[in-house]
Coordinates of C-alpha atoms (C1' of nucleotides) in Angstrom, one line a residue:
Chain A
M16 CA -2.3 -9.1 15.3
S17 CA -4.9 -6.3 15.6
G18 CA -2.5 -3.6 14.3
T19 CA -2.5 -5.2 10.9
Q20 CA -6.3 -5.5 11.1
I21 CA -6.7 -1.8 11.8
L22 CA -4.4 -0.9 8.9
D23 CA -6.2 -3.2 6.6
S24 CA -9.6 -1.7 7.6
L25 CA -8.1 1.8 7.0
L26 CA -6.9 0.9 3.6
A27 CA -10.3 -0.8 2.7
L28 CA -12.1 2.3 4.0
S29 CA -9.9 4.6 1.9
Q30 CA -10.6 2.6 -1.2
V31 CA -14.4 2.5 -0.8
L32 CA -14.6 6.2 0.2
E33 CA -12.6 7.3 -2.7
A34 CA -14.4 5.1 -5.2
D35 CA -17.8 6.3 -4.0
Q36 CA -16.7 9.9 -4.1
A37 CA -15.3 9.6 -7.6
R38 CA -18.6 8.2 -8.8
E39 CA -20.6 11.0 -7.1
L40 CA -18.3 13.7 -8.6
E41 CA -18.5 12.3 -12.1
R42 CA -22.3 12.4 -11.8
R43 CA -22.0 16.1 -11.0
G44 CA -19.4 16.9 -13.7
L45 CA -16.5 17.2 -11.4
T46 CA -13.3 15.4 -10.6
Q47 CA -11.3 15.1 -7.4
P48 CA -8.6 17.7 -8.2
R49 CA -11.2 20.2 -9.4
T50 CA -13.3 19.6 -6.3
H51 CA -10.2 20.1 -4.1
L52 CA -9.7 23.4 -5.7
L53 CA -13.3 24.4 -5.2
W54 CA -13.0 23.4 -1.6
V55 CA -10.1 25.7 -1.0
L56 CA -12.2 28.5 -2.6
Y57 CA -15.1 27.6 -0.4
Q58 CA -13.0 27.7 2.8
G59 CA -10.7 30.7 2.0
G60 CA -12.6 33.0 -0.3
P61 CA -11.3 34.3 -3.6
V62 CA -7.5 33.7 -4.0
T63 CA -4.8 33.9 -6.6
Q64 CA -3.8 30.9 -8.7
A65 CA -0.4 31.0 -7.0
H66 CA -2.1 30.6 -3.7
L67 CA -4.2 27.7 -5.1
A68 CA -1.1 25.9 -6.4
E69 CA 0.4 26.1 -2.9
A70 CA -2.8 25.0 -1.2
I71 CA -3.5 22.0 -3.2
G72 CA 0.1 21.0 -3.8
V73 CA 0.4 21.2 -7.6
T74 CA 2.4 23.4 -9.9
P75 CA 1.0 26.7 -11.1
R76 CA 0.9 25.3 -14.6
N77 CA -1.7 22.8 -13.5
V78 CA -3.8 25.3 -11.7
T79 CA -4.2 27.0 -15.1
T80 CA -5.7 23.8 -16.5
L81 CA -7.9 23.1 -13.5
V82 CA -9.3 26.7 -13.5
D83 CA -9.8 26.6 -17.2
A84 CA -11.9 23.4 -16.8
L85 CA -13.9 24.9 -13.8
E86 CA -14.6 28.0 -15.8
A87 CA -15.7 26.0 -18.8
T88 CA -18.1 24.0 -16.6
G89 CA -19.4 27.1 -14.7
F90 CA -18.1 26.3 -11.2
A91 CA -15.6 29.1 -10.9
R92 CA -14.5 32.3 -12.6
R93 CA -11.4 34.4 -12.9
E94 CA -11.5 38.1 -12.0
A95 CA -8.8 40.8 -12.3
H96 CA -6.8 41.3 -9.1
P97 CA -7.6 44.8 -7.8
T98 CA -4.0 45.8 -7.1
D99 CA -1.7 43.3 -8.8
R100 CA -2.1 43.3 -12.6
R101 CA -0.1 40.1 -13.0
A102 CA -2.5 38.1 -10.9
V103 CA -6.1 36.9 -11.1
L104 CA -8.5 36.1 -8.3
V105 CA -10.4 32.9 -8.7
H106 CA -14.0 33.0 -7.4
L107 CA -16.7 30.4 -6.9
T108 CA -19.7 31.0 -9.1
E109 CA -23.2 30.6 -7.6
R110 CA -23.2 27.1 -9.0
G111 CA -19.8 26.4 -7.4
L112 CA -20.9 27.7 -4.0
S113 CA -24.2 25.8 -4.2
I114 CA -22.5 22.4 -4.9
M115 CA -19.9 22.9 -2.2
E116 CA -22.6 23.6 0.4
T117 CA -24.4 20.4 -0.7
M118 CA -21.2 18.4 -0.4
D119 CA -20.4 19.9 2.9
A120 CA -23.8 18.8 4.2
E121 CA -23.4 15.4 2.7
H122 CA -20.0 15.0 4.5
D123 CA -21.6 15.8 7.8
A124 CA -24.4 13.4 7.2
L125 CA -21.9 10.6 6.3
G126 CA -20.0 11.2 9.5
S127 CA -23.1 10.6 11.5
D128 CA -24.3 7.6 9.4
L129 CA -21.0 5.8 9.7
V130 CA -21.2 5.5 13.4
A131 CA -24.9 4.7 13.6
G132 CA -25.1 1.4 15.7
L133 CA -22.1 2.1 17.8
D134 CA -22.5 3.2 21.4
D135 CA -21.1 6.5 22.5
E136 CA -18.2 5.1 24.5
T137 CA -17.0 3.1 21.5
V138 CA -17.2 6.1 19.3
R139 CA -15.3 8.1 21.7
V140 CA -12.5 5.5 22.2
T141 CA -12.3 5.0 18.4
A142 CA -12.1 8.7 17.6
D143 CA -9.3 9.1 20.2
A144 CA -7.4 6.1 18.9
L145 CA -7.6 7.3 15.3
Q146 CA -6.3 10.6 16.3
H147 CA -3.4 8.9 18.0
V148 CA -2.8 6.7 14.9
L149 CA -2.8 9.7 12.6
T150 CA -0.3 11.5 14.8
T151 CA 1.9 8.4 14.9
L152 CA 1.7 8.0 11.2
Q153 CA 2.7 11.6 10.6
R154 CA 5.7 11.1 12.9
L155 CA 6.7 7.9 11.1
V156 CA 6.4 9.5 7.7
A157 CA 8.5 12.5 8.8
E158 CA 11.2 10.3 10.3
H159 CA 11.2 8.2 7.1
A160 CA 11.5 11.2 4.9
A161 CA 14.4 12.5 7.0
R162 CA 16.2 9.2 6.7
Q163 CA 15.8 9.2 2.9
D164 CA 17.2 12.7 2.6
E165 CA 20.1 11.7 4.8
Q166 CA 20.9 8.8 2.5
A167 CA 20.4 10.9 -0.6
E168 CA 22.8 13.7 0.3
P169 CA 25.2 12.6 3.1
S170 CA 26.8 16.0 3.1
Chain B
M27 CA -20.0 15.3 17.1
S28 CA -17.5 12.3 17.2
G29 CA -18.8 10.7 14.0
T30 CA -17.5 13.7 12.0
Q31 CA -14.3 13.5 13.9
I32 CA -13.9 9.8 13.0
L33 CA -14.6 10.5 9.3
D34 CA -12.1 13.4 9.2
S35 CA -9.4 11.3 10.8
L36 CA -10.1 8.6 8.2
L37 CA -9.8 11.0 5.4
A38 CA -6.6 12.5 6.8
L39 CA -5.2 9.0 7.3
S40 CA -6.0 8.1 3.7
Q41 CA -4.3 11.1 2.4
V42 CA -1.1 10.7 4.4
L43 CA -0.9 6.9 3.7
E44 CA -1.4 7.5 0.0
A45 CA 1.1 10.3 -0.3
D46 CA 3.7 8.4 1.6
Q47 CA 3.1 5.3 -0.5
A48 CA 3.4 7.3 -3.7
R49 CA 6.7 8.7 -2.6
E50 CA 8.1 5.3 -1.7
L51 CA 6.9 3.8 -5.0
E52 CA 8.4 6.6 -7.0
R53 CA 11.7 6.0 -5.3
R54 CA 11.5 2.4 -6.4
G55 CA 10.5 3.1 -10.0
L56 CA 6.9 2.0 -9.5
T57 CA 3.4 3.6 -9.5
Q58 CA 0.3 2.6 -7.6
P59 CA -1.5 0.9 -10.6
R60 CA 1.6 -1.0 -11.5
T61 CA 2.1 -2.1 -7.9
H62 CA -1.5 -3.2 -7.7
L63 CA -0.9 -5.4 -10.7
L64 CA 2.3 -6.8 -9.1
W65 CA 0.3 -7.5 -5.9
V66 CA -2.3 -9.5 -7.8
L67 CA 0.6 -11.6 -9.4
Y68 CA 2.2 -12.0 -5.9
Q69 CA -1.0 -13.3 -4.4
G70 CA -2.4 -15.4 -7.3
G71 CA 0.6 -16.5 -9.3
P72 CA 0.9 -16.1 -13.1
V73 CA -2.4 -15.1 -14.7
T74 CA -3.7 -13.9 -18.0
Q75 CA -4.1 -10.2 -18.8
A76 CA -7.8 -10.7 -19.0
H77 CA -7.7 -11.9 -15.4
L78 CA -5.6 -9.0 -14.4
A79 CA -8.1 -6.5 -15.9
E80 CA -10.9 -8.1 -13.9
A81 CA -8.8 -8.2 -10.7
I82 CA -7.6 -4.6 -10.7
G83 CA -10.8 -3.1 -12.3
V84 CA -9.4 -1.6 -15.5
T85 CA -10.0 -2.3 -19.2
P86 CA -7.9 -5.0 -20.9
R87 CA -6.4 -2.2 -23.0
N88 CA -4.9 -0.6 -19.9
V89 CA -3.4 -3.9 -18.7
T90 CA -1.4 -3.9 -22.0
T91 CA 0.1 -0.6 -21.1
L92 CA 0.8 -1.5 -17.5
V93 CA 2.4 -4.8 -18.4
D94 CA 4.5 -3.1 -21.1
A95 CA 5.8 -0.7 -18.5
L96 CA 6.5 -3.5 -15.9
E97 CA 8.3 -5.5 -18.6
A98 CA 10.4 -2.5 -19.6
T99 CA 11.4 -1.9 -15.9
G100 CA 12.0 -5.5 -15.2
F101 CA 9.3 -6.3 -12.6
A102 CA 7.2 -8.7 -14.7
R103 CA 7.4 -10.6 -17.9
R104 CA 5.0 -12.2 -20.4
E105 CA 5.1 -15.8 -21.3
A106 CA 3.1 -17.8 -23.8
H107 CA 0.0 -19.5 -22.4
P108 CA 0.6 -23.3 -22.6
T109 CA -2.8 -24.2 -24.1
D110 CA -4.4 -21.0 -25.4
R111 CA -2.4 -19.4 -28.1
R112 CA -4.4 -16.1 -27.9
A113 CA -3.4 -15.5 -24.3
V114 CA -0.3 -14.7 -22.4
L115 CA 0.6 -15.4 -18.8
V116 CA 2.1 -12.6 -16.8
H117 CA 4.8 -13.6 -14.3
L118 CA 6.7 -11.8 -11.6
T119 CA 10.4 -11.6 -12.3
E120 CA 12.9 -12.2 -9.5
R121 CA 13.1 -8.5 -9.1
G122 CA 9.3 -8.2 -9.0
L123 CA 9.0 -11.0 -6.4
S124 CA 11.7 -9.5 -4.3
I125 CA 10.1 -6.1 -4.1
M126 CA 6.7 -7.5 -3.3
E127 CA 8.2 -9.4 -0.4
T128 CA 9.8 -6.3 0.9
M129 CA 6.6 -4.3 0.6
D130 CA 4.6 -7.1 2.3
A131 CA 7.0 -7.0 5.2
E132 CA 6.9 -3.2 5.4
H133 CA 3.1 -3.3 5.4
D134 CA 3.1 -5.7 8.4
A135 CA 5.7 -3.5 10.2
L136 CA 3.5 -0.4 9.6
G137 CA 0.5 -2.2 11.1
S138 CA 2.4 -2.8 14.3
D139 CA 4.0 0.6 14.5
L140 CA 0.8 2.5 14.0
V141 CA -0.8 1.1 17.2
A142 CA 2.4 1.4 19.3
G143 CA 1.4 3.3 22.4
L144 CA -2.2 2.1 22.5
D145 CA -3.2 -0.5 25.1
D146 CA -4.5 -3.8 23.9
E147 CA -8.1 -3.1 24.9
T148 CA -8.2 0.1 22.9
V149 CA -6.7 -1.6 19.9
R150 CA -9.3 -4.3 20.1
V151 CA -12.2 -1.9 20.4
T152 CA -10.9 0.3 17.6
A153 CA -10.4 -2.7 15.3
D154 CA -13.9 -3.9 15.9
A155 CA -15.3 -0.4 15.4
L156 CA -13.5 0.1 12.1
Q157 CA -14.8 -3.2 10.9
H158 CA -18.3 -2.0 11.7
V159 CA -17.7 1.3 10.1
L160 CA -16.5 -0.4 6.9
T161 CA -19.5 -2.7 6.8
T162 CA -21.8 0.3 7.3
L163 CA -20.1 2.3 4.6
Q164 CA -20.4 -0.6 2.1
R165 CA -24.1 -0.8 2.9
L166 CA -24.6 2.9 2.5
V167 CA -22.7 2.9 -0.8
A168 CA -24.7 0.0 -2.2
E169 CA -28.0 1.7 -1.2
H170 CA -26.8 4.9 -2.7
A171 CA -25.9 3.2 -6.0
A172 CA -29.3 1.4 -6.1
R173 CA -31.1 4.7 -5.6
Q174 CA -29.1 6.3 -8.4
D175 CA -29.9 3.5 -10.8
E176 CA -33.6 3.7 -9.9
Q177 CA -33.6 7.4 -10.8
A178 CA -31.6 6.8 -14.0
E179 CA -34.0 4.2 -15.4
P180 CA -37.4 4.3 -13.7
S181 CA -38.7 1.5 -15.9
Chain C
dT25 C1' 15.5 40.5 -9.9
dA26 C1' 11.5 38.0 -8.4
dT27 C1' 6.7 36.7 -9.1
dT28 C1' 2.3 35.6 -11.9
dG29 C1' 0.4 33.1 -15.1
dT30 C1' 0.7 31.2 -19.7
dT31 C1' 2.4 28.4 -23.9
dA32 C1' 5.0 24.2 -25.2
dT33 C1' 5.9 19.5 -24.3
dA34 C1' 5.9 15.0 -22.1
dC35 C1' 4.5 11.0 -19.1
dT36 C1' 1.0 8.2 -16.6
dC37 C1' -3.6 6.4 -16.1
dT38 C1' -8.0 6.0 -17.8
dA39 C1' -11.7 5.0 -21.4
dT40 C1' -14.1 3.4 -26.1
dA41 C1' -13.8 1.5 -30.6
dA42 C1' -12.0 -1.2 -34.2
dC43 C1' -9.0 -5.0 -35.5
dT44 C1' -6.3 -9.7 -35.6
dA45 C1' -5.6 -14.1 -34.1
dT46 C1' -7.4 -17.9 -32.0
dA47 C1' -11.1 -20.7 -29.4
Chain D
dT14 C1' -19.8 -16.4 -32.5
dA15 C1' -17.0 -15.3 -28.5
dT16 C1' -12.6 -14.3 -26.3
dA17 C1' -7.5 -12.4 -25.7
dG18 C1' -4.7 -8.9 -26.7
dT19 C1' -3.4 -5.2 -29.6
dT20 C1' -3.5 -0.6 -32.4
dA21 C1' -5.7 4.0 -32.6
dT22 C1' -7.5 7.8 -30.3
dA23 C1' -9.0 10.9 -26.6
dG24 C1' -9.4 13.1 -22.0
dA25 C1' -7.7 14.1 -17.3
dG26 C1' -3.9 14.8 -14.1
dT27 C1' 0.8 15.6 -13.3
dA28 C1' 5.6 17.5 -14.2
dT29 C1' 9.6 20.8 -16.1
dA30 C1' 11.1 24.5 -19.0
dA31 C1' 10.8 28.8 -21.3
dC32 C1' 8.5 33.1 -21.8
dA33 C1' 5.7 37.7 -21.3
dA34 C1' 3.9 41.0 -18.3
dT35 C1' 4.3 43.1 -14.1
dA36 C1' 6.0 44.0 -9.3

DNA sequence: TATTGTTATACTCTATAACTATA
DNA sequence: TATAGTTATAGAGTATAACAATA
């Protein structure tokens, strides 16, 4: 059945993409969680650690560790929040900005390279189908989670 | 450009698939590395820890930890190797076998559910395109790695 | 009272290095 | 001499809980 074939290709692609990315990041002195944090800074400008915790889906405690590491390696820096003395604003350094620009460009290049050799119509159909699969998956996951909650607390 | 759109869908799909899987595994008292190990046992029968280390791509030291955890939680067990007194054979327990069968069936069901609502021709085109994208990615990664090695040791 | 970020602690996965028992 | 698995140790990511400073 082709559905299984699509899922297996998706899983294989995930694995290869992630392994390649991890190798690249290590070469540059980064890790995936730290890069995720830098990406949020690259997209949304200087933000508080509480905002980062929410954005990347970890506890504030772990943001402390990630920012410590990124400060130590020169990719980000803390600055005092102008109005809230409890908070800090995390900024990209020049080095951090430069590496995010590089990775952004590499991402675009990879997007093009991956479909080299496929004709435009195939690319269009595939892009639409993947969008549909993603939407379907999100719906399935949401339904699944709802069912679990129901079983957990049948109030 | 649609190439970028495909890559972005792939990355989003990876993320949702992995998050959903992690949630499911936690509910069952498993983790991804432990499940990977169980999957190898499910596919290839009882094997040595050295074989497992090779198969799942971690050091033998870490297989010790993973098998310890799987023994403690009742999914796998060690047995003496019949001819090599240095080695142990890791077996699935009944519980381990049962959960792998369940997950195997869920995987198949997900494969079908994901493409529900797409017509057969679209599924066929998409499956072929993803296969092509996977092959292309593997080639790109291999070339990339070769270039890095070259730079590292220009003997 | 609520929020921001930190210290304290613990668990999982990963790695290298040194060691024991056995091939 | 080489291999199988372990103990020892370290680093990274994740979590909860308790706490200080500030809102």
